[in-house]
Amino acid sequence: MADSIAPATNGNGQPTVHVDVKIKHPDGTVTSPSTGNAPAYEPNSAIEVPAEKSAALSAPVAAGATSSTEPAVVGEPSTAKAVEAGAVPATTTAADTPAPAAGSAIVAPIDTANTAPAAGQASAATTTAPNTAAPSTIVTPALPPKELKKLDKLQRTEAKNQETEMKKSIKEAAAAEKLFRKARKAEVQSQKRHSKARDAEHKAAKALNKVNEKHEKTVKTLEKALEELNIKKKHTETTNATYEIAKKRIDETRENKAQGDSERAVRAAAMHGTPQPSTVA
């Protein structure tokens, strides 16, 4: 049994669903039940059952559509219950689901994408017998004399060309060997000169090291003498300052002594009553 649902609206503006019920019999005929046996619905219900059924539904279906290899689509119980309850399926629209033609049965297409091949075909496609036949010996018939002569001439020419090429290769190898020996001899001489130059450089380096050591010693001696000279200079400056101070003290004591002598002479003359000439400072 298959259901075809076509959405519409009733007089109240509510969506209505027309349910067209078809029953497919085992003999291949499709019939539709009378509307008198259909359940009654409310006047404002969203589900309406058409009052008339097409007479073509009772006609037998074409042989291609009722093939025993193609199963008929049976309405889902959940969809039928939803229709009876007054709900419109959300996945079916007027644009997506065209109205079925009169007298045609709804048949689901057969999905051949996941259809597995037969066992015989799979074994034939995956299994091939290996070729174990022994290679056959190729037997060529005798050629005419002219062809044989021509082939012999070609073979002689090919052999001659190969021999010429081999001699040329040997000659080139000999020339390359000569150049190699000459280059090797020059390399050996260059190695000898390099060894001599290296020995001379080592000898000069040793002498330079000795001179550097002697130079370092003289530099250290010079630094030590310079340090000592600086010390002596500082000592000389210190002693010179002391000498200058001593010289100033000598001058001061000399002046003090002269002044004291004159004062003492005046006092002595005064004590003895001897007049002394006045001294002008």
mmCIF file of N, CA and C in Angstrom, residues 80-168:
data_model
loop_
_atom_site.group_PDB
_atom_site.id
_atom_site.type_symbol
_atom_site.label_atom_id
_atom_site.label_comp_id
_atom_site.label_asym_id
_atom_site.label_seq_id
_atom_site.Cartn_x
_atom_site.Cartn_y
_atom_site.Cartn_z
ATOM 1 N N ALA A 80 1.502 7.770 8.091
ATOM 2 C CA ALA A 80 0.046 7.612 8.097
ATOM 3 C C ALA A 80 -0.561 8.117 9.393
ATOM 4 N N LYS A 81 0.105 7.812 10.516
ATOM 5 C CA LYS A 81 -0.395 8.289 11.798
ATOM 6 C C LYS A 81 -0.360 9.802 11.864
ATOM 7 N N ALA A 82 0.725 10.389 11.329
ATOM 8 C CA ALA A 82 0.817 11.852 11.341
ATOM 9 C C ALA A 82 -0.268 12.476 10.499
ATOM 10 N N VAL A 83 -0.598 11.837 9.371
ATOM 11 C CA VAL A 83 -1.666 12.367 8.513
ATOM 12 C C VAL A 83 -3.005 12.273 9.213
ATOM 13 N N GLU A 84 -3.275 11.116 9.876
ATOM 14 C CA GLU A 84 -4.539 10.962 10.583
ATOM 15 C C GLU A 84 -4.651 11.940 11.736
ATOM 16 N N ALA A 85 -3.509 12.290 12.362
ATOM 17 C CA ALA A 85 -3.538 13.215 13.499
ATOM 18 C C ALA A 85 -3.713 14.648 13.067
ATOM 19 N N GLY A 86 -3.583 14.943 11.772
ATOM 20 C CA GLY A 86 -3.788 16.303 11.290
ATOM 21 C C GLY A 86 -2.512 17.073 11.081
ATOM 22 N N ALA A 87 -1.334 16.411 11.085
ATOM 23 C CA ALA A 87 -0.047 17.096 10.895
ATOM 24 C C ALA A 87 0.407 16.907 9.475
ATOM 25 N N VAL A 88 1.042 17.926 8.909
ATOM 26 C CA VAL A 88 1.554 17.870 7.545
ATOM 27 C C VAL A 88 3.016 17.496 7.609
ATOM 28 N N PRO A 89 3.457 16.482 6.882
ATOM 29 C CA PRO A 89 4.891 16.134 6.918
ATOM 30 C C PRO A 89 5.728 17.304 6.462
ATOM 31 N N ALA A 90 6.822 17.554 7.188
ATOM 32 C CA ALA A 90 7.666 18.717 6.888
ATOM 33 C C ALA A 90 8.542 18.494 5.690
ATOM 34 N N THR A 91 8.836 17.241 5.346
ATOM 35 C CA THR A 91 9.771 16.956 4.263
ATOM 36 C C THR A 91 9.110 16.902 2.913
ATOM 37 N N THR A 92 7.772 17.037 2.804
ATOM 38 C CA THR A 92 7.063 16.920 1.527
ATOM 39 C C THR A 92 6.407 18.237 1.214
ATOM 40 N N THR A 93 6.750 18.809 0.064
ATOM 41 C CA THR A 93 6.156 20.066 -0.384
ATOM 42 C C THR A 93 5.589 19.868 -1.760
ATOM 43 N N ALA A 94 4.802 20.854 -2.202
ATOM 44 C CA ALA A 94 4.198 20.768 -3.532
ATOM 45 C C ALA A 94 5.245 20.849 -4.609
ATOM 46 N N ALA A 95 6.348 21.595 -4.341
ATOM 47 C CA ALA A 95 7.402 21.717 -5.359
ATOM 48 C C ALA A 95 8.257 20.480 -5.425
ATOM 49 N N ASP A 96 8.506 19.812 -4.243
ATOM 50 C CA ASP A 96 9.388 18.647 -4.210
ATOM 51 C C ASP A 96 8.685 17.388 -4.658
ATOM 52 N N THR A 97 7.367 17.228 -4.363
ATOM 53 C CA THR A 97 6.645 15.993 -4.643
ATOM 54 C C THR A 97 5.565 16.270 -5.670
ATOM 55 N N PRO A 98 5.786 15.891 -6.922
ATOM 56 C CA PRO A 98 4.723 16.094 -7.929
ATOM 57 C C PRO A 98 3.579 15.117 -7.711
ATOM 58 N N ALA A 99 2.387 15.518 -8.161
ATOM 59 C CA ALA A 99 1.194 14.672 -8.008
ATOM 60 C C ALA A 99 1.295 13.470 -8.918
ATOM 61 N N PRO A 100 0.991 12.258 -8.454
ATOM 62 C CA PRO A 100 1.091 11.070 -9.301
ATOM 63 C C PRO A 100 0.021 11.073 -10.374
ATOM 64 N N ALA A 101 0.397 10.529 -11.514
ATOM 65 C CA ALA A 101 -0.560 10.433 -12.623
ATOM 66 C C ALA A 101 -1.614 9.388 -12.302
ATOM 67 N N ALA A 102 -2.743 9.542 -12.952
ATOM 68 C CA ALA A 102 -3.850 8.612 -12.707
ATOM 69 C C ALA A 102 -3.513 7.245 -13.250
ATOM 70 N N GLY A 103 -3.780 6.235 -12.459
ATOM 71 C CA GLY A 103 -3.565 4.860 -12.886
ATOM 72 C C GLY A 103 -2.140 4.378 -12.773
ATOM 73 N N SER A 104 -1.265 5.173 -12.185
ATOM 74 C CA SER A 104 0.147 4.750 -12.039
ATOM 75 C C SER A 104 0.405 4.400 -10.595
ATOM 76 N N ALA A 105 1.229 3.399 -10.400
ATOM 77 C CA ALA A 105 1.594 2.979 -9.050
ATOM 78 C C ALA A 105 2.919 3.609 -8.668
ATOM 79 N N ILE A 106 3.059 3.893 -7.407
ATOM 80 C CA ILE A 106 4.308 4.489 -6.900
ATOM 81 C C ILE A 106 5.278 3.358 -6.619
ATOM 82 N N VAL A 107 6.366 3.360 -7.329
ATOM 83 C CA VAL A 107 7.354 2.284 -7.200
ATOM 84 C C VAL A 107 8.689 2.912 -6.845
ATOM 85 N N ALA A 108 9.352 2.397 -5.839
ATOM 86 C CA ALA A 108 10.659 2.937 -5.423
ATOM 87 C C ALA A 108 11.729 2.497 -6.397
ATOM 88 N N PRO A 109 12.659 3.397 -6.760
ATOM 89 C CA PRO A 109 13.758 2.989 -7.657
ATOM 90 C C PRO A 109 14.726 2.069 -6.946
ATOM 91 N N ILE A 110 15.365 1.291 -7.745
ATOM 92 C CA ILE A 110 16.332 0.320 -7.204
ATOM 93 C C ILE A 110 17.693 0.983 -7.146
ATOM 94 N N ASP A 111 18.325 0.964 -5.972
ATOM 95 C CA ASP A 111 19.673 1.533 -5.797
ATOM 96 C C ASP A 111 20.699 0.466 -6.130
ATOM 97 N N THR A 112 21.396 0.715 -7.214
ATOM 98 C CA THR A 112 22.412 -0.258 -7.665
ATOM 99 C C THR A 112 23.812 0.136 -7.257
ATOM 100 N N ALA A 113 23.966 1.239 -6.460
ATOM 101 C CA ALA A 113 25.322 1.681 -6.092
ATOM 102 C C ALA A 113 25.982 0.715 -5.144
ATOM 103 N N ASN A 114 25.162 0.161 -4.184
ATOM 104 C CA ASN A 114 25.722 -0.743 -3.189
ATOM 105 C C ASN A 114 25.501 -2.202 -3.533
ATOM 106 N N THR A 115 25.057 -2.465 -4.762
ATOM 107 C CA THR A 115 24.786 -3.853 -5.153
ATOM 108 C C THR A 115 26.098 -4.584 -5.343
ATOM 109 N N ALA A 116 26.310 -5.668 -4.620
ATOM 110 C CA ALA A 116 27.572 -6.419 -4.700
ATOM 111 C C ALA A 116 27.555 -7.302 -5.924
ATOM 112 N N PRO A 117 28.646 -7.471 -6.626
ATOM 113 C CA PRO A 117 28.678 -8.363 -7.788
ATOM 114 C C PRO A 117 28.536 -9.807 -7.372
ATOM 115 N N ALA A 118 28.159 -10.595 -8.319
ATOM 116 C CA ALA A 118 27.990 -12.023 -8.051
ATOM 117 C C ALA A 118 29.319 -12.668 -7.749
ATOM 118 N N ALA A 119 29.244 -13.800 -7.041
ATOM 119 C CA ALA A 119 30.482 -14.477 -6.652
ATOM 120 C C ALA A 119 31.253 -14.951 -7.855
ATOM 121 N N GLY A 120 30.563 -15.408 -8.860
ATOM 122 C CA GLY A 120 31.244 -15.883 -10.071
ATOM 123 C C GLY A 120 31.967 -14.765 -10.779
ATOM 124 N N GLN A 121 31.316 -13.572 -10.874
ATOM 125 C CA GLN A 121 31.966 -12.445 -11.522
ATOM 126 C C GLN A 121 33.171 -11.978 -10.737
ATOM 127 N N ALA A 122 33.056 -11.903 -9.401
ATOM 128 C CA ALA A 122 34.192 -11.446 -8.602
ATOM 129 C C ALA A 122 35.370 -12.375 -8.750
ATOM 130 N N SER A 123 35.113 -13.683 -8.712
ATOM 131 C CA SER A 123 36.222 -14.626 -8.851
ATOM 132 C C SER A 123 36.826 -14.556 -10.227
ATOM 133 N N ALA A 124 35.974 -14.310 -11.244
ATOM 134 C CA ALA A 124 36.512 -14.219 -12.610
ATOM 135 C C ALA A 124 37.323 -12.958 -12.788
ATOM 136 N N ALA A 125 36.937 -11.854 -12.093
ATOM 137 C CA ALA A 125 37.658 -10.594 -12.259
ATOM 138 C C ALA A 125 38.965 -10.567 -11.498
ATOM 139 N N THR A 126 39.006 -11.266 -10.339
ATOM 140 C CA THR A 126 40.193 -11.191 -9.495
ATOM 141 C C THR A 126 41.148 -12.342 -9.681
ATOM 142 N N THR A 127 40.730 -13.423 -10.311
ATOM 143 C CA THR A 127 41.581 -14.606 -10.441
ATOM 144 C C THR A 127 41.865 -14.858 -11.909
ATOM 145 N N THR A 128 43.131 -14.859 -12.244
ATOM 146 C CA THR A 128 43.557 -15.163 -13.619
ATOM 147 C C THR A 128 44.602 -16.262 -13.555
ATOM 148 N N ALA A 129 44.501 -17.178 -14.471
ATOM 149 C CA ALA A 129 45.452 -18.297 -14.480
ATOM 150 C C ALA A 129 46.793 -17.825 -15.026
ATOM 151 N N PRO A 130 47.910 -18.095 -14.316
ATOM 152 C CA PRO A 130 49.226 -17.657 -14.799
ATOM 153 C C PRO A 130 49.615 -18.432 -16.055
ATOM 154 N N ASN A 131 50.375 -17.730 -16.877
ATOM 155 C CA ASN A 131 50.853 -18.336 -18.128
ATOM 156 C C ASN A 131 52.176 -19.027 -17.848
ATOM 157 N N THR A 132 52.131 -20.347 -17.777
ATOM 158 C CA THR A 132 53.324 -21.131 -17.439
ATOM 159 C C THR A 132 53.890 -21.861 -18.641
ATOM 160 N N ALA A 133 53.471 -21.471 -19.824
ATOM 161 C CA ALA A 133 53.972 -22.164 -21.022
ATOM 162 C C ALA A 133 55.432 -21.806 -21.260
ATOM 163 N N ALA A 134 56.214 -22.762 -21.675
ATOM 164 C CA ALA A 134 57.646 -22.545 -21.926
ATOM 165 C C ALA A 134 57.815 -21.681 -23.164
ATOM 166 N N PRO A 135 58.838 -20.792 -23.189
ATOM 167 C CA PRO A 135 59.052 -19.943 -24.368
ATOM 168 C C PRO A 135 59.383 -20.797 -25.582
ATOM 169 N N SER A 136 58.754 -20.443 -26.668
ATOM 170 C CA SER A 136 58.974 -21.208 -27.901
ATOM 171 C C SER A 136 60.237 -20.732 -28.603
ATOM 172 N N THR A 137 60.893 -21.637 -29.260
ATOM 173 C CA THR A 137 62.120 -21.325 -29.997
ATOM 174 C C THR A 137 61.754 -20.727 -31.353
ATOM 175 N N ILE A 138 62.361 -19.546 -31.624
ATOM 176 C CA ILE A 138 62.064 -18.856 -32.883
ATOM 177 C C ILE A 138 62.961 -19.421 -33.974
ATOM 178 N N VAL A 139 62.375 -19.939 -34.976
ATOM 179 C CA VAL A 139 63.113 -20.510 -36.114
ATOM 180 C C VAL A 139 62.839 -19.629 -37.325
ATOM 181 N N THR A 140 63.892 -19.004 -37.821
ATOM 182 C CA THR A 140 63.746 -18.125 -38.986
ATOM 183 C C THR A 140 64.121 -18.896 -40.245
ATOM 184 N N PRO A 141 63.393 -18.707 -41.283
ATOM 185 C CA PRO A 141 63.745 -19.407 -42.535
ATOM 186 C C PRO A 141 64.988 -18.805 -43.167
ATOM 187 N N ALA A 142 65.628 -19.558 -44.032
ATOM 188 C CA ALA A 142 66.836 -19.091 -44.725
ATOM 189 C C ALA A 142 66.486 -17.918 -45.620
ATOM 190 N N LEU A 143 67.410 -16.901 -45.633
ATOM 191 C CA LEU A 143 67.187 -15.702 -46.423
ATOM 192 C C LEU A 143 67.767 -15.878 -47.820
ATOM 193 N N PRO A 144 67.334 -15.071 -48.737
ATOM 194 C CA PRO A 144 67.921 -15.126 -50.083
ATOM 195 C C PRO A 144 69.384 -14.714 -50.059
ATOM 196 N N PRO A 145 70.160 -15.109 -51.067
ATOM 197 C CA PRO A 145 71.595 -14.768 -51.090
ATOM 198 C C PRO A 145 71.840 -13.270 -51.063
ATOM 199 N N LYS A 146 71.042 -12.503 -51.765
ATOM 200 C CA LYS A 146 71.258 -11.054 -51.783
ATOM 201 C C LYS A 146 71.061 -10.455 -50.390
ATOM 202 N N GLU A 147 70.008 -10.922 -49.722
ATOM 203 C CA GLU A 147 69.762 -10.427 -48.367
ATOM 204 C C GLU A 147 70.885 -10.833 -47.427
ATOM 205 N N LEU A 148 71.342 -12.092 -47.570
ATOM 206 C CA LEU A 148 72.446 -12.546 -46.719
ATOM 207 C C LEU A 148 73.697 -11.727 -46.970
ATOM 208 N N LYS A 149 73.995 -11.450 -48.250
ATOM 209 C CA LYS A 149 75.178 -10.655 -48.589
ATOM 210 C C LYS A 149 75.065 -9.242 -48.006
ATOM 211 N N LYS A 150 73.880 -8.693 -48.121
ATOM 212 C CA LYS A 150 73.665 -7.343 -47.585
ATOM 213 C C LYS A 150 73.823 -7.314 -46.066
ATOM 214 N N LEU A 151 73.246 -8.332 -45.410
ATOM 215 C CA LEU A 151 73.368 -8.398 -43.948
ATOM 216 C C LEU A 151 74.806 -8.623 -43.522
ATOM 217 N N ASP A 152 75.538 -9.500 -44.259
ATOM 218 C CA ASP A 152 76.953 -9.721 -43.938
ATOM 219 C C ASP A 152 77.747 -8.435 -44.080
ATOM 220 N N LYS A 153 77.463 -7.672 -45.123
ATOM 221 C CA LYS A 153 78.167 -6.408 -45.327
ATOM 222 C C LYS A 153 77.866 -5.432 -44.192
ATOM 223 N N LEU A 154 76.607 -5.387 -43.782
ATOM 224 C CA LEU A 154 76.240 -4.510 -42.669
ATOM 225 C C LEU A 154 76.940 -4.920 -41.381
ATOM 226 N N GLN A 155 77.033 -6.238 -41.149
ATOM 227 C CA GLN A 155 77.711 -6.710 -39.939
ATOM 228 C C GLN A 155 79.197 -6.381 -39.979
ATOM 229 N N ARG A 156 79.829 -6.558 -41.175
ATOM 230 C CA ARG A 156 81.250 -6.218 -41.276
ATOM 231 C C ARG A 156 81.468 -4.722 -41.054
ATOM 232 N N THR A 157 80.570 -3.919 -41.627
ATOM 233 C CA THR A 157 80.694 -2.467 -41.423
ATOM 234 C C THR A 157 80.517 -2.111 -39.947
ATOM 235 N N GLU A 158 79.561 -2.754 -39.304
ATOM 236 C CA GLU A 158 79.337 -2.491 -37.879
ATOM 237 C C GLU A 158 80.542 -2.904 -37.054
ATOM 238 N N ALA A 159 81.122 -4.074 -37.361
ATOM 239 C CA ALA A 159 82.310 -4.529 -36.632
ATOM 240 C C ALA A 159 83.481 -3.584 -36.862
ATOM 241 N N LYS A 160 83.642 -3.126 -38.116
ATOM 242 C CA LYS A 160 84.732 -2.196 -38.424
ATOM 243 C C LYS A 160 84.553 -0.883 -37.672
ATOM 244 N N ASN A 161 83.338 -0.388 -37.639
ATOM 245 C CA ASN A 161 83.078 0.862 -36.916
ATOM 246 C C ASN A 161 83.347 0.700 -35.424
ATOM 247 N N GLN A 162 82.928 -0.439 -34.871
ATOM 248 C CA GLN A 162 83.187 -0.675 -33.451
ATOM 249 C C GLN A 162 84.676 -0.783 -33.164
ATOM 250 N N GLU A 163 85.427 -1.445 -34.072
ATOM 251 C CA GLU A 163 86.875 -1.556 -33.878
ATOM 252 C C GLU A 163 87.536 -0.189 -33.966
ATOM 253 N N THR A 164 87.082 0.622 -34.948
ATOM 254 C CA THR A 164 87.635 1.981 -35.067
ATOM 255 C C THR A 164 87.333 2.795 -33.812
ATOM 256 N N GLU A 165 86.126 2.663 -33.324
ATOM 257 C CA GLU A 165 85.755 3.391 -32.106
ATOM 258 C C GLU A 165 86.573 2.928 -30.914
ATOM 259 N N MET A 166 86.828 1.603 -30.843
ATOM 260 C CA MET A 166 87.636 1.086 -29.742
ATOM 261 C C MET A 166 89.060 1.621 -29.814
ATOM 262 N N LYS A 167 89.670 1.642 -31.051
ATOM 263 C CA LYS A 167 91.027 2.178 -31.202
ATOM 264 C C LYS A 167 91.078 3.656 -30.821
ATOM 265 N N LYS A 168 90.046 4.385 -31.214
ATOM 266 C CA LYS A 168 89.989 5.798 -30.867
ATOM 267 C C LYS A 168 89.904 5.981 -29.357
#
